[in-house]
Short mmCIF file of C-alpha atoms and ligand atoms in Angstrom, two decimals:
data_model
loop_
_atom_site.label_atom_id
_atom_site.label_comp_id
_atom_site.label_asym_id
_atom_site.label_seq_id
_atom_site.Cartn_x
_atom_site.Cartn_y
_atom_site.Cartn_z
CA MET T 640 33.25 -28.94 -65.60
CA PRO T 641 32.44 -25.25 -65.83
CA ARG T 642 29.67 -24.30 -63.47
CA THR T 643 27.60 -21.27 -62.66
CA PHE T 644 27.33 -19.50 -59.33
CA PRO T 645 24.46 -17.62 -57.70
CA GLN T 646 24.59 -14.12 -59.09
CA PRO T 647 25.12 -11.20 -56.70
CA GLN T 648 22.21 -8.79 -56.63
CA GLN T 649 24.23 -5.59 -56.50
CA GLU T 650 24.24 -3.33 -59.50
CA ASP T 651 27.15 -3.13 -61.93
CA LEU T 652 28.09 -6.77 -61.82
CA HIS T 653 31.72 -7.42 -62.46
CA ASP T 654 31.94 -9.66 -65.50
CA ASN T 655 30.05 -12.55 -63.97
CA GLY T 656 28.00 -13.68 -66.90
CA GLU T 657 30.47 -13.13 -69.73
CA GLY T 658 33.26 -15.03 -71.43
CA PRO T 659 33.80 -18.56 -72.64
CA ALA T 660 32.58 -21.34 -70.37
CA ASP T 661 35.74 -23.41 -70.75
CA TYR T 662 38.20 -21.53 -68.59
CA ASP T 663 40.63 -23.72 -66.67
CA TYR T 664 39.53 -22.03 -63.44
CA ASP T 665 36.71 -19.94 -62.04
CA LEU T 666 39.29 -18.05 -60.01
CA PHE T 667 43.06 -17.74 -60.15
CA VAL T 668 44.75 -16.03 -57.20
CA ILE T 669 48.21 -14.47 -57.37
CA GLY T 670 49.71 -14.52 -53.89
CA ALA T 671 49.11 -17.03 -51.10
CA GLY T 672 49.35 -14.75 -48.07
CA SER T 673 46.57 -14.25 -45.57
CA GLY T 674 44.15 -12.60 -48.02
CA GLY T 675 44.83 -14.87 -50.99
CA VAL T 676 44.59 -18.06 -48.99
CA ARG T 677 41.34 -16.98 -47.33
CA ALA T 678 39.75 -15.90 -50.62
CA SER T 679 40.75 -19.06 -52.46
CA ARG T 680 39.63 -21.45 -49.72
CA THR T 681 36.32 -19.65 -49.24
CA ALA T 682 35.67 -19.59 -53.00
CA ALA T 683 36.54 -23.28 -53.30
CA GLY T 684 34.16 -23.98 -50.41
CA PHE T 685 31.38 -22.53 -52.56
CA GLY T 686 32.31 -24.96 -55.35
CA ALA T 687 34.60 -22.73 -57.42
CA ARG T 688 37.54 -24.26 -59.29
CA VAL T 689 40.46 -22.32 -57.86
CA GLY T 690 44.15 -22.11 -58.67
CA ILE T 691 46.67 -20.11 -56.65
CA CYS T 692 50.36 -19.35 -57.13
CA GLU T 693 53.04 -18.20 -54.75
CA LEU T 694 56.80 -17.72 -54.91
CA PRO T 695 59.03 -20.35 -53.25
CA TYR T 696 59.37 -20.16 -49.48
CA SER T 697 62.15 -18.17 -47.84
CA PRO T 698 62.23 -16.38 -44.50
CA ILE T 699 63.43 -13.28 -46.40
CA SER T 700 61.29 -12.06 -49.29
CA SER T 701 62.62 -10.88 -52.64
CA GLU T 702 61.51 -10.60 -56.25
CA SER T 703 61.85 -14.39 -56.48
CA THR T 704 61.03 -15.63 -52.96
CA GLY T 705 57.97 -15.49 -50.75
CA GLY T 706 56.13 -18.53 -49.48
CA ILE T 707 52.64 -19.80 -48.70
CA GLY T 708 51.45 -17.98 -45.61
CA GLY T 709 52.76 -14.60 -46.74
CA THR T 710 54.22 -11.75 -44.74
CA CYS T 711 52.12 -12.18 -41.61
CA VAL T 712 52.90 -15.83 -41.09
CA LEU T 713 56.46 -16.01 -42.38
CA ARG T 714 58.01 -12.55 -41.92
CA GLY T 715 55.60 -10.46 -39.90
CA CYS T 716 53.03 -10.84 -37.16
CA VAL T 717 53.80 -14.44 -36.17
CA PRO T 718 57.61 -14.48 -35.97
CA LYS T 719 57.54 -10.93 -34.57
CA LYS T 720 55.22 -12.00 -31.73
CA ILE T 721 57.46 -15.00 -31.01
CA LEU T 722 60.40 -12.59 -30.64
CA VAL T 723 58.31 -10.23 -28.51
CA TYR T 724 57.55 -13.17 -26.18
CA GLY T 725 61.25 -13.99 -26.11
CA SER T 726 62.34 -10.48 -25.25
CA ALA T 727 59.65 -9.94 -22.58
CA PHE T 728 61.30 -12.48 -20.26
CA SER T 729 64.01 -10.00 -19.29
CA GLY T 730 61.41 -7.66 -17.78
CA GLU T 731 59.79 -10.61 -16.01
CA PHE T 732 63.14 -11.63 -14.51
CA GLN T 733 63.60 -8.07 -13.20
CA ASP T 734 60.07 -7.95 -11.81
CA ALA T 735 60.37 -11.37 -10.17
CA ARG T 736 62.84 -10.29 -7.50
CA GLU T 737 60.46 -8.32 -5.29
CA PHE T 738 58.00 -11.19 -5.61
CA GLY T 739 60.50 -13.28 -3.71
CA TRP T 740 62.50 -14.94 -6.46
CA ASN T 741 66.23 -15.03 -5.90
CA ILE T 742 67.73 -15.08 -9.34
CA ASN T 743 71.35 -15.99 -8.74
CA GLY T 744 74.02 -16.69 -11.28
CA ASP T 745 74.03 -15.82 -14.94
CA ILE T 746 70.86 -15.52 -16.94
CA THR T 747 71.99 -15.68 -20.53
CA PHE T 748 70.10 -15.33 -23.75
CA ASP T 749 70.62 -17.64 -26.73
CA TRP T 750 69.50 -15.79 -29.87
CA LYS T 751 70.44 -18.67 -32.19
CA ARG T 752 68.19 -21.07 -30.27
CA LEU T 753 65.23 -18.70 -30.39
CA ILE T 754 65.73 -18.00 -34.12
CA ALA T 755 66.00 -21.74 -34.85
CA ASN T 756 62.78 -22.40 -32.92
CA LYS T 757 61.07 -19.48 -34.62
CA THR T 758 62.14 -20.73 -38.06
CA ASN T 759 60.92 -24.25 -37.26
CA GLU T 760 57.56 -22.83 -36.27
CA ILE T 761 57.08 -20.74 -39.38
CA THR T 762 58.25 -23.65 -41.55
CA ARG T 763 55.58 -25.75 -39.82
CA LEU T 764 52.99 -23.03 -40.46
CA ASN T 765 54.05 -22.82 -44.10
CA GLY T 766 53.24 -26.55 -44.33
CA VAL T 767 49.94 -26.06 -42.50
CA TYR T 768 48.87 -23.38 -44.97
CA ARG T 769 49.86 -25.62 -47.89
CA LYS T 770 47.68 -28.40 -46.46
CA LEU T 771 44.80 -25.99 -45.89
CA LEU T 772 44.90 -25.14 -49.58
CA THR T 773 45.13 -28.70 -50.86
CA GLY T 774 42.52 -29.80 -48.29
CA SER T 775 40.19 -27.16 -49.72
CA LYS T 776 40.84 -28.54 -53.22
CA VAL T 777 42.67 -25.40 -54.33
CA ASP T 778 45.36 -26.15 -56.95
CA MET T 779 48.68 -24.79 -55.76
CA TYR T 780 51.47 -23.69 -58.12
CA GLU T 781 54.90 -22.62 -56.94
CA GLY T 782 56.22 -19.67 -58.93
CA GLY T 783 55.61 -16.06 -59.83
CA GLY T 784 52.25 -15.26 -61.40
CA LYS T 785 51.91 -12.81 -64.26
CA ILE T 786 48.71 -11.57 -65.83
CA VAL T 787 48.96 -12.13 -69.60
CA ASP T 788 45.49 -10.98 -70.54
CA PRO T 789 42.34 -10.31 -68.50
CA HIS T 790 41.56 -14.04 -68.40
CA THR T 791 45.03 -15.64 -68.47
CA VAL T 792 47.73 -16.03 -65.81
CA GLU T 793 51.18 -17.38 -66.52
CA VAL T 794 53.06 -19.02 -63.65
CA GLN T 795 56.85 -18.95 -63.99
CA GLU T 796 57.97 -21.96 -62.03
CA THR T 797 61.32 -22.28 -60.31
CA ASP T 798 62.67 -24.75 -62.86
CA GLY T 799 62.38 -22.04 -65.51
CA LYS T 800 59.29 -23.59 -67.10
CA SER T 801 56.06 -21.67 -67.28
CA LYS T 802 52.42 -22.70 -67.40
CA ARG T 803 49.46 -20.71 -68.59
CA PHE T 804 45.97 -20.96 -67.13
CA THR T 805 42.78 -19.41 -68.33
CA THR T 806 40.45 -18.16 -65.65
CA LYS T 807 37.18 -16.35 -65.38
CA ARG T 808 38.38 -14.14 -62.53
CA ILE T 809 41.83 -13.08 -61.34
CA LEU T 810 42.47 -11.98 -57.77
CA VAL T 811 45.69 -10.10 -56.98
CA ALA T 812 46.81 -10.55 -53.36
CA THR T 813 50.53 -9.91 -53.56
CA GLY T 814 50.91 -7.84 -50.38
CA GLY T 815 53.70 -5.34 -49.87
CA ARG T 816 57.43 -5.03 -49.32
CA ALA T 817 59.59 -2.84 -47.07
CA VAL T 818 60.74 0.51 -48.43
CA LEU T 819 64.43 1.41 -48.10
CA LEU T 820 65.54 4.94 -47.28
CA ASN T 821 67.43 6.43 -50.18
CA ILE T 822 70.60 7.45 -48.34
CA PRO T 823 74.27 6.69 -49.00
CA GLY T 824 75.14 3.25 -47.64
CA LYS T 825 71.53 2.03 -47.71
CA GLU T 826 72.75 -1.40 -48.90
CA LEU T 827 74.21 -1.89 -45.41
CA ALA T 828 70.77 -1.66 -43.81
CA ILE T 829 68.34 -4.47 -43.13
CA THR T 830 64.55 -4.55 -43.04
CA SER T 831 62.30 -6.41 -40.64
CA ASP T 832 62.59 -9.49 -42.92
CA GLU T 833 66.27 -9.89 -42.11
CA GLY T 834 65.80 -8.58 -38.58
CA LEU T 835 63.78 -11.68 -37.74
CA SER T 836 66.46 -14.04 -39.03
CA LEU T 837 69.87 -12.48 -38.25
CA GLU T 838 72.53 -15.12 -37.71
CA GLU T 839 74.25 -13.21 -34.91
CA PHE T 840 72.50 -11.19 -32.23
CA PRO T 841 73.16 -7.47 -32.86
CA LYS T 842 74.40 -5.90 -29.64
CA ARG T 843 74.02 -2.34 -30.97
CA VAL T 844 71.01 -1.58 -33.14
CA VAL T 845 69.96 1.58 -34.94
CA ILE T 846 66.36 1.69 -36.15
CA ALA T 847 64.99 4.32 -38.52
CA GLY T 848 61.23 4.94 -38.40
CA GLY T 849 58.60 5.47 -35.78
CA GLY T 850 55.81 3.19 -36.96
CA TYR T 851 54.56 -0.23 -35.86
CA ILE T 852 57.64 -2.11 -36.97
CA ALA T 853 60.18 0.36 -35.57
CA VAL T 854 58.79 0.43 -32.03
CA GLU T 855 58.11 -3.31 -31.97
CA PHE T 856 61.67 -4.19 -33.00
CA ALA T 857 63.14 -1.59 -30.66
CA GLY T 858 61.41 -3.43 -27.80
CA ILE T 859 62.48 -6.85 -29.09
CA TYR T 860 66.20 -6.10 -29.36
CA SER T 861 66.31 -3.97 -26.24
CA GLY T 862 64.56 -6.64 -24.15
CA MET T 863 67.17 -9.14 -25.32
CA GLY T 864 69.98 -6.88 -24.13
CA ALA T 865 70.94 -4.79 -27.15
CA LYS T 866 71.63 -1.06 -27.03
CA VAL T 867 68.92 0.38 -29.26
CA ASP T 868 68.80 3.86 -30.81
CA LEU T 869 65.47 4.72 -32.42
CA PHE T 870 65.30 7.62 -34.89
CA TYR T 871 61.99 9.10 -36.06
CA ARG T 872 61.16 12.32 -37.83
CA LYS T 873 58.18 13.39 -35.67
CA PRO T 874 58.22 14.53 -32.02
CA TYR T 875 56.65 11.18 -31.06
CA PRO T 876 56.50 7.75 -32.67
CA LEU T 877 53.32 6.17 -34.09
CA THR T 878 51.89 8.93 -36.27
CA GLY T 879 48.14 8.55 -36.62
CA PHE T 880 47.60 7.07 -33.15
CA ASP T 881 46.08 9.02 -30.27
CA GLU T 882 48.47 11.87 -29.34
CA GLU T 883 48.34 11.15 -25.62
CA MET T 884 49.07 7.48 -26.21
CA ARG T 885 52.02 8.31 -28.47
CA ALA T 886 53.62 10.28 -25.66
CA VAL T 887 53.04 7.37 -23.25
CA VAL T 888 54.65 4.92 -25.69
CA ALA T 889 57.68 7.21 -26.12
CA SER T 890 58.11 7.49 -22.37
CA ASN T 891 57.78 3.70 -21.96
CA LEU T 892 60.37 3.11 -24.70
CA GLU T 893 62.81 5.34 -22.80
CA GLY T 894 61.82 3.70 -19.52
CA ARG T 895 62.79 0.33 -20.97
CA GLY T 896 66.22 1.63 -21.93
CA ILE T 897 65.64 2.49 -25.61
CA HIS T 898 67.34 5.71 -26.72
CA CYS T 899 64.73 7.71 -28.63
CA HIS T 900 65.85 10.40 -31.10
CA PRO T 901 62.78 12.38 -32.12
CA GLU T 902 62.87 14.66 -35.14
CA THR T 903 66.09 13.05 -36.35
CA ASN T 904 66.77 11.34 -39.66
CA LEU T 905 69.62 9.12 -40.76
CA LYS T 906 71.88 10.79 -43.32
CA LYS T 907 74.57 8.25 -44.17
CA LEU T 908 75.73 4.69 -43.41
CA GLU T 909 79.34 3.55 -43.77
CA LYS T 910 81.04 0.21 -43.21
CA VAL T 911 83.74 0.51 -40.56
CA ALA T 912 85.92 -2.08 -38.81
CA GLY T 913 83.63 -2.51 -35.80
CA GLY T 914 80.31 -2.43 -37.64
CA ILE T 915 78.29 0.30 -39.35
CA LYS T 916 78.91 4.00 -38.79
CA VAL T 917 75.66 5.96 -38.78
CA THR T 918 75.53 9.72 -39.31
CA THR T 919 72.32 11.61 -38.62
CA ASP T 920 71.03 14.86 -40.13
CA LYS T 921 72.18 16.52 -36.89
CA ASP T 922 75.67 15.22 -37.65
CA GLU T 923 75.66 12.93 -34.64
CA VAL T 924 77.57 9.70 -35.16
CA PHE T 925 76.66 6.24 -33.85
CA GLU T 926 78.09 2.80 -34.39
CA ALA T 927 75.90 -0.22 -34.79
CA ASP T 928 76.01 -3.93 -35.57
CA ALA T 929 72.69 -3.68 -37.40
CA VAL T 930 70.79 -0.76 -38.92
CA MET T 931 67.14 -1.45 -39.63
CA PHE T 932 64.95 0.62 -41.92
CA ALA T 933 61.37 0.46 -40.67
CA THR T 934 60.15 3.31 -42.77
CA GLY T 935 56.99 1.85 -44.23
CA ARG T 936 56.02 -0.68 -46.86
CA LYS T 937 54.83 -0.33 -50.42
CA PRO T 938 52.41 -2.45 -52.41
CA SER T 939 53.95 -5.28 -54.49
CA THR T 940 52.69 -4.49 -57.94
CA LYS T 941 55.82 -5.01 -60.04
CA ASN T 942 56.32 -7.91 -62.51
CA ILE T 943 52.78 -9.24 -62.28
CA GLY T 944 51.55 -7.90 -65.61
CA LEU T 945 49.24 -5.21 -64.23
CA GLU T 946 50.44 -2.69 -66.83
CA SER T 947 49.84 -5.07 -69.72
CA VAL T 948 46.10 -5.18 -68.98
CA GLY T 949 45.79 -1.58 -67.78
CA VAL T 950 45.02 -2.15 -64.09
CA GLU T 951 45.03 1.32 -62.51
CA LEU T 952 47.31 2.15 -59.60
CA ASP T 953 47.00 5.10 -57.22
CA GLN T 954 49.66 7.71 -56.44
CA VAL T 955 51.52 5.43 -54.02
CA GLY T 956 51.43 2.50 -56.42
CA ALA T 957 48.59 0.58 -54.78
CA ILE T 958 45.96 -1.12 -56.93
CA LYS T 959 42.86 1.05 -57.08
CA VAL T 960 39.73 -0.87 -56.12
CA ASP T 961 36.11 -0.08 -55.36
CA GLU T 962 34.21 -1.17 -52.26
CA TYR T 963 33.83 -4.70 -53.66
CA SER T 964 37.61 -4.91 -54.28
CA ARG T 965 37.04 -4.60 -58.06
CA THR T 966 39.79 -3.05 -60.16
CA ASN T 967 39.03 -1.07 -63.30
CA VAL T 968 39.49 -4.28 -65.35
CA PRO T 969 36.22 -6.22 -65.14
CA SER T 970 37.75 -9.68 -64.55
CA ILE T 971 40.36 -8.58 -62.01
CA TRP T 972 40.01 -7.97 -58.25
CA ALA T 973 42.59 -7.12 -55.58
CA ILE T 974 42.67 -7.44 -51.79
CA GLY T 975 45.05 -6.93 -48.89
CA ASP T 976 48.14 -4.72 -48.61
CA VAL T 977 48.52 -4.45 -52.39
CA THR T 978 45.42 -2.20 -52.24
CA ASN T 979 46.75 -0.16 -49.27
CA ARG T 980 43.41 0.21 -47.49
CA ILE T 981 44.05 -0.85 -43.86
CA ASN T 982 47.23 -2.92 -43.98
CA LEU T 983 46.42 -5.54 -41.36
CA THR T 984 46.03 -9.30 -41.71
CA PRO T 985 42.48 -9.49 -40.31
CA VAL T 986 41.42 -6.80 -42.76
CA ALA T 987 42.86 -8.80 -45.69
CA LEU T 988 40.94 -11.82 -44.38
CA MET T 989 37.73 -9.76 -44.29
CA GLU T 990 38.34 -8.49 -47.84
CA GLY T 991 39.02 -12.03 -49.07
CA THR T 992 35.86 -13.38 -47.46
CA CYS T 993 33.72 -10.55 -48.83
CA PHE T 994 35.14 -11.06 -52.34
CA ALA T 995 34.47 -14.83 -52.28
CA LYS T 996 30.95 -14.48 -50.86
CA THR T 997 30.06 -11.78 -53.36
CA GLU T 998 31.39 -13.64 -56.37
CA PHE T 999 30.66 -17.27 -55.52
CA ALA T 1000 27.81 -17.35 -53.00
CA GLY T 1001 25.55 -14.68 -54.48
CA THR T 1002 25.80 -12.65 -51.26
CA PRO T 1003 27.15 -9.18 -52.08
CA MET T 1004 29.28 -8.14 -49.17
CA LYS T 1005 31.46 -5.08 -48.71
CA PRO T 1006 34.29 -5.03 -46.19
CA ASN T 1007 33.40 -2.79 -43.25
CA TYR T 1008 36.30 -0.67 -42.06
CA GLU T 1009 34.55 0.81 -39.02
CA ASN T 1010 36.00 0.08 -35.61
CA VAL T 1011 38.86 -2.09 -36.82
CA ALA T 1012 40.93 -2.65 -33.69
CA SER T 1013 44.72 -2.93 -33.85
CA ALA T 1014 47.67 -3.33 -31.54
CA VAL T 1015 51.29 -2.29 -31.56
CA PHE T 1016 53.36 -4.90 -29.76
CA CYS T 1017 55.74 -2.49 -28.17
CA GLN T 1018 56.37 -3.31 -24.52
CA PRO T 1019 53.94 -2.84 -22.87
CA PRO T 1020 51.62 -2.90 -25.89
CA LEU T 1021 49.34 -0.20 -27.23
CA SER T 1022 45.93 -1.18 -28.54
CA VAL T 1023 43.21 0.99 -30.02
CA VAL T 1024 39.77 0.80 -31.57
CA GLY T 1025 37.55 3.46 -33.14
CA LEU T 1026 38.36 7.15 -33.29
CA THR T 1027 41.29 8.95 -31.72
CA GLU T 1028 40.48 12.12 -29.76
CA ASP T 1029 41.51 14.31 -32.71
CA GLN T 1030 39.44 12.31 -35.17
CA ALA T 1031 36.42 12.41 -32.84
CA VAL T 1032 36.69 16.20 -32.53
CA LYS T 1033 36.57 16.43 -36.33
CA GLU T 1034 33.89 13.81 -36.94
CA ALA T 1035 31.45 14.21 -34.03
CA LYS T 1036 28.67 16.75 -34.65
CA GLY T 1037 28.89 18.24 -31.15
CA ASP T 1038 31.14 18.03 -28.11
CA ILE T 1039 33.03 14.91 -27.07
CA LEU T 1040 33.81 13.69 -23.57
CA VAL T 1041 37.24 12.25 -22.86
CA PHE T 1042 37.55 9.77 -20.01
CA SER T 1043 41.08 8.81 -19.16
CA SER T 1044 42.84 6.96 -16.43
CA SER T 1045 46.53 6.59 -15.66
CA PHE T 1046 47.45 4.23 -12.86
CA ASN T 1047 50.13 2.03 -11.46
CA PRO T 1048 49.24 -1.57 -12.33
CA MET T 1049 48.99 -3.80 -9.26
CA LYS T 1050 51.98 -5.92 -10.31
CA ASN T 1051 54.20 -2.83 -10.40
CA THR T 1052 53.34 -1.92 -6.81
CA ILE T 1053 55.42 -4.92 -5.73
CA SER T 1054 57.97 -5.15 -8.55
CA GLY T 1055 58.73 -1.45 -8.29
CA ARG T 1056 58.59 -1.01 -12.08
CA LYS T 1057 57.85 2.61 -12.95
CA GLU T 1058 55.45 2.22 -15.82
CA LYS T 1059 51.87 3.49 -15.79
CA THR T 1060 48.98 1.83 -17.56
CA VAL T 1061 46.92 4.43 -19.44
CA MET T 1062 43.36 4.03 -20.74
CA LYS T 1063 41.11 6.33 -22.64
CA LEU T 1064 37.50 6.37 -23.80
CA ILE T 1065 36.15 8.95 -26.25
CA VAL T 1066 32.40 9.51 -25.97
CA ASP T 1067 29.94 11.54 -28.06
CA ALA T 1068 28.47 13.99 -25.53
CA ASP T 1069 25.10 14.17 -27.31
CA THR T 1070 24.46 10.48 -28.03
CA ASP T 1071 26.59 8.94 -25.24
CA LYS T 1072 28.01 6.55 -27.86
CA VAL T 1073 31.58 5.39 -27.23
CA LEU T 1074 33.51 6.49 -30.32
CA GLY T 1075 36.96 5.21 -29.44
CA ALA T 1076 39.03 3.36 -26.87
CA ALA T 1077 42.77 3.13 -26.35
CA MET T 1078 45.04 1.47 -23.86
CA VAL T 1079 48.77 1.22 -23.22
CA GLY T 1080 49.58 -1.44 -20.69
CA PRO T 1081 50.05 -5.16 -20.18
CA ASP T 1082 47.55 -7.25 -22.17
CA ALA T 1083 46.17 -4.17 -23.94
CA ALA T 1084 45.56 -6.10 -27.16
CA GLU T 1085 43.67 -8.87 -25.37
CA ILE T 1086 41.50 -6.31 -23.56
CA ILE T 1087 40.75 -4.01 -26.48
CA GLN T 1088 39.59 -6.94 -28.64
CA GLY T 1089 36.61 -7.30 -26.26
CA VAL T 1090 36.00 -3.55 -26.25
CA ALA T 1091 35.97 -3.65 -30.06
CA ILE T 1092 32.89 -5.90 -29.93
CA ALA T 1093 31.15 -3.34 -27.71
CA LEU T 1094 31.98 -0.53 -30.13
CA LYS T 1095 30.85 -2.62 -33.08
CA CYS T 1096 27.51 -3.02 -31.28
CA GLY T 1097 27.30 0.77 -30.84
CA ALA T 1098 27.72 0.68 -27.05
CA THR T 1099 27.05 3.80 -25.02
CA LYS T 1100 29.04 5.02 -22.04
CA ALA T 1101 26.00 4.23 -19.87
CA GLN T 1102 26.30 0.61 -20.99
CA PHE T 1103 30.01 0.57 -20.13
CA ASP T 1104 29.07 2.01 -16.71
CA ALA T 1105 26.36 -0.63 -16.21
CA THR T 1106 28.89 -3.42 -16.86
CA VAL T 1107 30.21 -5.03 -13.70
CA GLY T 1108 33.98 -5.17 -13.60
CA ILE T 1109 36.20 -8.19 -13.07
CA HIS T 1110 38.24 -7.60 -9.94
CA PRO T 1111 41.16 -7.20 -9.56
CA THR T 1112 42.09 -6.44 -13.15
CA ALA T 1113 43.32 -3.46 -15.11
CA ALA T 1114 40.47 -4.01 -17.55
CA GLU T 1115 37.83 -3.13 -14.94
CA GLU T 1116 39.05 0.46 -15.16
CA LEU T 1117 37.34 0.66 -18.57
CA VAL T 1118 33.93 0.26 -16.88
CA THR T 1119 34.63 2.40 -13.82
CA MET T 1120 35.75 5.72 -15.32
CA ARG T 1121 32.90 7.89 -14.06
CA THR T 1122 34.05 11.50 -14.39
CA PRO T 1123 35.13 12.97 -17.72
CA THR T 1124 38.68 14.26 -17.79
CA ARG T 1125 37.65 16.92 -20.29
CA ARG T 1126 34.92 18.02 -22.66
CA VAL T 1127 36.10 19.17 -26.10
CA ASN T 1128 34.06 21.18 -28.59
CA PRO T 1129 34.20 20.73 -32.38
CA LYS T 1130 36.86 23.45 -32.56
CA GLY T 1131 39.10 21.31 -30.38
CA GLU T 1132 38.74 23.64 -27.37
CA VAL T 1133 38.42 22.20 -23.87
CA VAL T 1134 35.11 23.66 -22.66
CA LYS T 1135 34.53 21.94 -19.33
CA ALA T 1136 36.52 19.48 -17.25
P1 NDP A 557 54.33 2.58 -40.68
O1 NDP A 557 53.59 3.18 -41.80
O2 NDP A 557 53.62 2.15 -39.45
O3 NDP A 557 55.48 3.58 -40.22
C1 NDP A 557 56.42 4.06 -41.10
C2 NDP A 557 57.37 4.94 -40.33
O4 NDP A 557 58.43 5.32 -41.18
C3 NDP A 557 56.74 6.22 -39.83
O5 NDP A 557 57.25 6.53 -38.56
C4 NDP A 557 57.19 7.24 -40.85
O6 NDP A 557 57.31 8.53 -40.34
C5 NDP A 557 58.55 6.72 -41.18
N1 NDP A 557 59.06 7.16 -42.47
C6 NDP A 557 58.50 6.97 -43.68
N2 NDP A 557 59.28 7.50 -44.63
C7 NDP A 557 60.34 8.04 -44.00
C8 NDP A 557 61.46 8.74 -44.45
N3 NDP A 557 61.69 8.99 -45.74
N4 NDP A 557 62.36 9.18 -43.54
C9 NDP A 557 62.17 8.94 -42.22
N5 NDP A 557 61.11 8.27 -41.74
C10 NDP A 557 60.21 7.83 -42.62
O7 NDP A 557 55.16 1.41 -41.36
P2 NDP A 557 55.88 0.15 -40.78
O8 NDP A 557 56.98 -0.11 -41.72
O9 NDP A 557 56.17 0.26 -39.34
O10 NDP A 557 54.75 -0.97 -40.94
C11 NDP A 557 54.14 -1.18 -42.20
C12 NDP A 557 52.71 -1.62 -42.02
O11 NDP A 557 52.70 -2.95 -41.52
C13 NDP A 557 51.94 -0.82 -40.97
O12 NDP A 557 51.30 0.27 -41.54
C14 NDP A 557 50.96 -1.81 -40.47
O13 NDP A 557 49.80 -1.71 -41.22
C15 NDP A 557 51.60 -3.15 -40.67
N6 NDP A 557 52.07 -3.70 -39.40
C16 NDP A 557 51.17 -4.01 -38.43
C17 NDP A 557 51.59 -4.51 -37.23
C18 NDP A 557 50.59 -4.82 -36.16
O14 NDP A 557 49.42 -4.90 -36.45
N7 NDP A 557 51.02 -4.97 -34.92
C19 NDP A 557 52.98 -4.76 -36.95
C20 NDP A 557 53.85 -4.38 -38.02
C21 NDP A 557 53.40 -3.88 -39.21
P3 NDP A 557 56.06 9.51 -40.17
O15 NDP A 557 55.34 9.06 -38.98
O16 NDP A 557 56.72 10.82 -40.00
O17 NDP A 557 55.26 9.40 -41.43
#
């Protein structure tokens, strides 16, 4: 039975009261990744009749494969973190010796066993997500979804048959796919999709890119014993992150045995007897068993009928949306990486929740992109929340105070590992508000998540100072940094230490 929903109170309602009452669905979602699943389950929880479609499951995505759970669960965050856990043991084995452990005999690493266990886990999660959808009374269809008109979606199922559904609203949540560098021999390269599922462990790896994926995979393969060469086009990896932290990450990558090649691009790949010959733009030559392109991702907007109904895309091909995730077509919304706002799973979840609450619970809600924390799972990890120093200089009205601390973590004093933990707080000198926090060091992501709550509450430095530390931890350093390292004026000049 068609039903009505409480109407949002915001102006410029998006097609809520119009159209025939006999649509098959109140909402049809294309794409069952993190955002699509969250939006459909939340909408169904408010009583909406919801259908969702997704391509058949495969660990490696393509035009015809995907899977319920999406990139994060099947080919991203989850399997990546499993491999990060796996690779981190080598460092633990090294550190264990000075703690009294005699590690005698061979310690060997079985890539195939880890990959099999990883694949079992993501297959389990794929099933869990399927159950979450059916348990929420969301109708699930396996196949590619295509928008036929503003109120009709066609699902092309794997058996070649197709079904059409009419729907009051369409939500596009198709995510993104890796971009390949356009160089000769590019077909020899892999992306992170394949990198998580290689049959044989690559003993020599070349990685192009200096973003999240590049530094995370460099750490994974290197920790497992591979020789890793990492090529990025800037002086440091992780463009957009705090400059000081980028330098620390680069030094840690080198410290862990990764060969960093700043300001160097790959020029050509060739198949040779022993593997892949890699030539750089400096005409250096390397040989590798695997070459990974980790040079960004682009929104998946092809073959879903967006052109046929005139959904507008931006200059990078992402779906243009307003602050309520509305496209220019009144019955169509989009969330997650396909909109290229902040491409992180928790952000897609927030966008999906806001969409469902706005449209089906009568509670207009815009996603809030302030103080979104994130982590790069290089080893040790980097985690940040709020503004970088450079951003704070630009955005704060007056001077900013930078508090930073670089210290030898207690564990390293015994293990002998040469790797500093670095922390940083950026404070508005006039208001005392903490504008940003960053940390490179063990457990950084776990620590910064708590700091993110403080920043979300608008915490001041005085409140950080009044917080009693937990001893002995690295985290207590965040509440004991008393003296500013520098004061920076809005021109970016250091005015007082
Ligand atoms: P990023 O955008 O993080 O990094 C892309 C990298 O590729 C940059 O170093 C960029 O260089 C480089 N690059 C782009 N084009 C070229 C080119 N033509 N030649 C040479 N280098 C190039 O993308 P990723 O692929 O690492 O990750 C995609 C997204 O996935 C991230 O933005 C993030 O949102 C998400 N993600 C999040 C993770 C997490 O939360 N831990 C983990 C993994 C992914 P430059 O810096 O010079 O622009």
